[in-house]
XYZ file of C-alpha atoms in Angstrom:
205
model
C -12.543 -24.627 -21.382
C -8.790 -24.252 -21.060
C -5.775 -26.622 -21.667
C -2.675 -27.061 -19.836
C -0.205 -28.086 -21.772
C 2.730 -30.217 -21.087
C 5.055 -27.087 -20.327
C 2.161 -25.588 -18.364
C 1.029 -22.891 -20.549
C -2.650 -22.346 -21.258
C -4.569 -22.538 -24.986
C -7.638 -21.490 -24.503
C -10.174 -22.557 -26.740
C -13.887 -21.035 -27.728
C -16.834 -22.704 -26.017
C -19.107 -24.775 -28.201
C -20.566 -24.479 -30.502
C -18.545 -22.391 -32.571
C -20.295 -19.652 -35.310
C -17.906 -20.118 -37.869
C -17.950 -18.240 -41.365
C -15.473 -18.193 -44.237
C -14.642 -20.624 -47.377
C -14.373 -24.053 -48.275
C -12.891 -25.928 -51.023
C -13.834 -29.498 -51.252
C -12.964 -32.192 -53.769
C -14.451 -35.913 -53.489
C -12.566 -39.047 -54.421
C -12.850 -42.344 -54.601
C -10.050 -44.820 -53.518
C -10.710 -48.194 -55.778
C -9.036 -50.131 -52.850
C -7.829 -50.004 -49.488
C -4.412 -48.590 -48.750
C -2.728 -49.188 -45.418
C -5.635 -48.706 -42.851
C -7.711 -46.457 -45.728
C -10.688 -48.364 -46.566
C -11.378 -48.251 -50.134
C -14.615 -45.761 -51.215
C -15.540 -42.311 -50.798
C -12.984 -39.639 -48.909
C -13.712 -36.279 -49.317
C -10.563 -33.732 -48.953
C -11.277 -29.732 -48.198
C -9.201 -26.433 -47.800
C -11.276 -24.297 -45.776
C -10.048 -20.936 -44.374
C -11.997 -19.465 -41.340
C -12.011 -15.526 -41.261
C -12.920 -12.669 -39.676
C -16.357 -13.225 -37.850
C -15.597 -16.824 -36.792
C -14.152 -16.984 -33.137
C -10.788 -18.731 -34.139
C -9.387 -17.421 -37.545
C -7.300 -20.257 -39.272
C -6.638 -22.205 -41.813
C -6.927 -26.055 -42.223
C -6.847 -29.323 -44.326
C -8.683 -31.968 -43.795
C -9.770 -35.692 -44.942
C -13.585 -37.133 -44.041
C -15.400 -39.996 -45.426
C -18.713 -40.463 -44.981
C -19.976 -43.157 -42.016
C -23.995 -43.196 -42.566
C -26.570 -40.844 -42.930
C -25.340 -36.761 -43.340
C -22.399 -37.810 -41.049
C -19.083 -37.742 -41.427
C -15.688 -38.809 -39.807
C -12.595 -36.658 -40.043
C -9.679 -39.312 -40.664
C -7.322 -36.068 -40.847
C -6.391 -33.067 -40.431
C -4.410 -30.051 -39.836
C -4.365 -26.379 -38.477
C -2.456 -23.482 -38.148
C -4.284 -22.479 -34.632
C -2.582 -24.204 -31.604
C -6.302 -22.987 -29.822
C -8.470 -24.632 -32.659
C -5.986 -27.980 -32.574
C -6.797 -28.407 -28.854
C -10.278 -27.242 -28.959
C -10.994 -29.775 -31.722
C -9.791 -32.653 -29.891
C -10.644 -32.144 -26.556
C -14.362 -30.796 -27.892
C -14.564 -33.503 -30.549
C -12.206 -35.647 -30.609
C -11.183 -34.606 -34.201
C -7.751 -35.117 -34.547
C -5.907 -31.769 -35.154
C -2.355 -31.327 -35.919
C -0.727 -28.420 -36.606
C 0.884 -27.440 -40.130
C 1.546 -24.056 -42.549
C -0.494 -23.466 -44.980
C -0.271 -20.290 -47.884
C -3.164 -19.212 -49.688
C -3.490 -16.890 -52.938
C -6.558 -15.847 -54.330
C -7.707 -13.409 -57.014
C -10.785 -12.509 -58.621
C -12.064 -11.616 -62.575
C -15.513 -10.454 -62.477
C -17.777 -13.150 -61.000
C -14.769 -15.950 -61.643
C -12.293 -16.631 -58.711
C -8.851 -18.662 -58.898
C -7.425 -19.902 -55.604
C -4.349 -21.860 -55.012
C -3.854 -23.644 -51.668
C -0.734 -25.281 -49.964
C -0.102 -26.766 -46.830
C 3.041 -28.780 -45.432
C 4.855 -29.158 -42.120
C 8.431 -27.592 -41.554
C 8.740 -27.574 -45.254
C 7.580 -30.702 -45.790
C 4.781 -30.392 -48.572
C 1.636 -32.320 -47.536
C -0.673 -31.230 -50.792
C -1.274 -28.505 -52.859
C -4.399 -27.272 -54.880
C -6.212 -25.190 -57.165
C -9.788 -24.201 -57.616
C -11.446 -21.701 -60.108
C -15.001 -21.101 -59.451
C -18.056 -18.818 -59.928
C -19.404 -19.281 -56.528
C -19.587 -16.160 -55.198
C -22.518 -15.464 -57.614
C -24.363 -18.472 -56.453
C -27.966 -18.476 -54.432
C -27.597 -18.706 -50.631
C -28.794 -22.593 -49.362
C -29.150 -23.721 -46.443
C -27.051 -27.058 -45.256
C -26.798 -30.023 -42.773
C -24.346 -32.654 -41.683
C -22.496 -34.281 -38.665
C -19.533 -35.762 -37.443
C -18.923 -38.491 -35.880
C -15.449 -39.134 -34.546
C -14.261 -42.442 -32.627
C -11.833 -41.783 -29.503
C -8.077 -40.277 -29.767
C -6.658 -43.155 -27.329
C -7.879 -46.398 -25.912
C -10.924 -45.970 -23.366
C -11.157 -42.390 -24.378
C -14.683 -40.610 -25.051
C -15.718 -40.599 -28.682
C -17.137 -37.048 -29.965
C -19.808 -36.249 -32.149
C -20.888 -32.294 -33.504
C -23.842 -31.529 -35.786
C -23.060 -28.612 -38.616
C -25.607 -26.177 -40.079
C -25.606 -23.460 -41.628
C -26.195 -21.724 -45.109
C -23.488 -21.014 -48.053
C -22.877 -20.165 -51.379
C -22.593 -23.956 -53.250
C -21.812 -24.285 -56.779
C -19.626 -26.957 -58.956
C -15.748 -25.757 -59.128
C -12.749 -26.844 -61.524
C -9.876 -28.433 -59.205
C -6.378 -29.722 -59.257
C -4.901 -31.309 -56.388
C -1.439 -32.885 -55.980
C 0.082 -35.032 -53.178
C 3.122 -35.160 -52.026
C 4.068 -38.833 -52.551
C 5.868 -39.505 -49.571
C 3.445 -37.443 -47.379
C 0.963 -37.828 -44.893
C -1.638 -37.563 -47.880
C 0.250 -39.839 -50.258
C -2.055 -42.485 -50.703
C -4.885 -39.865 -51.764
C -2.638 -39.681 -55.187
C -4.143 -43.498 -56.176
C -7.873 -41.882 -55.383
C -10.112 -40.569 -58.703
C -11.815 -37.535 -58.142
C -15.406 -37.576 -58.396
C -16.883 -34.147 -57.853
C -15.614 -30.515 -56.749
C -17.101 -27.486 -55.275
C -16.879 -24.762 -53.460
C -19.265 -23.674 -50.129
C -18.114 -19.446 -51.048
C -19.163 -17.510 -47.814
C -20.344 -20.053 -45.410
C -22.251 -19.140 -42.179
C -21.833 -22.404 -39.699
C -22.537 -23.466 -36.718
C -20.274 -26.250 -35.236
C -20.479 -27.815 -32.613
């Protein structure tokens, strides 16, 4: 389904669901009270980089919490694909923005070391690293959803079931937020848990 923007060019967008495969990079926290609108409790925040074999190739950021069940909600996020932004939200209502992002990774034998950054017109929004052994891990097989409520008042609220299979194992992880950022209040969060999903196969949608 195409979308016509507000200067009346086109982003087209993949059809759902969308057979996604790349890397993810996921850290949870927990936020011992609520800041601003942020309840207090579990958020989870990922890198993920989609590549080659995956009908949109991009990178992104995002922040979900968990809302019962396997499902989640996406409270943000960010893109560097104008067609995944729109396709998110008009598929989903998960509310892409757009953003840069760099990536470095290198590799030692089985061990990998990835640093991540993302930030909007030079704006730093976070910035992480992850060292893992993933790659070496079994291939599982996993399950979840998301639930998201409507972008604007009387609008439809969207929902997407994820499965797929990956390469999960426990990773070492260092994030840091900018302060005055979009992510900011994620700095008074303790992480909890980190790991890696190395070489995931997904369907979205």
């Amino acid at each position: 389904m195409p979308h016509l923007s507000e200067n009346e060019g086109i982003v087209a967008y993949p059809a759902a669901p969308w057979p996604l495969v790349g890397q993810l990079f996921l850290t949870v926290f927990r936020l011992p009270e609520p800041v601003g609108d942020r309840p207090a409790g579990i958020h989870g925040a990922a890198f993920v980089s989609y590549e080659e074999g995956s009908p949109l190739t991009y990178s992104e950021l995002l922040v979900a919490r968990p809302v019962g069940g396997s499902a989640v909600e996406i409270e943000q996020i960010w893109v560097d694909s104008p067609a995944s932004m729109t396709g998110g939200r008009e598929l989903w209502a998960i509310p892409k923005e757009l953003c840069d992002f760099t990536l470095d990774s290198s590799r030692t034998g089985p061990l990998s070391r990835t640093e991540w950054s993302a930030g909007v017109e030079r704006r730093p929004i976070a910035h992480a690293r992850f060292t893992d052994i993933s790659r070496a891990g079994v291939r599982l097989p996993f399950r979840g959803g998301v639930r998201q409520p409507s972008l604007e008042p009387g609008g439809p609220e969207g929902s997407a079931t994820m499965r797929g299979t990956s390469r999960t194992l426990p990773c070492r992880a260092r994030w840091d937020f900018a302060p005055d950022g979009p992510l900011g209040w994620l700095a008074r969060a303790r992480p909890l848990a980190s790991v890696r999903m190395a070489d995931f196969r997904m369907s979205f949608g």
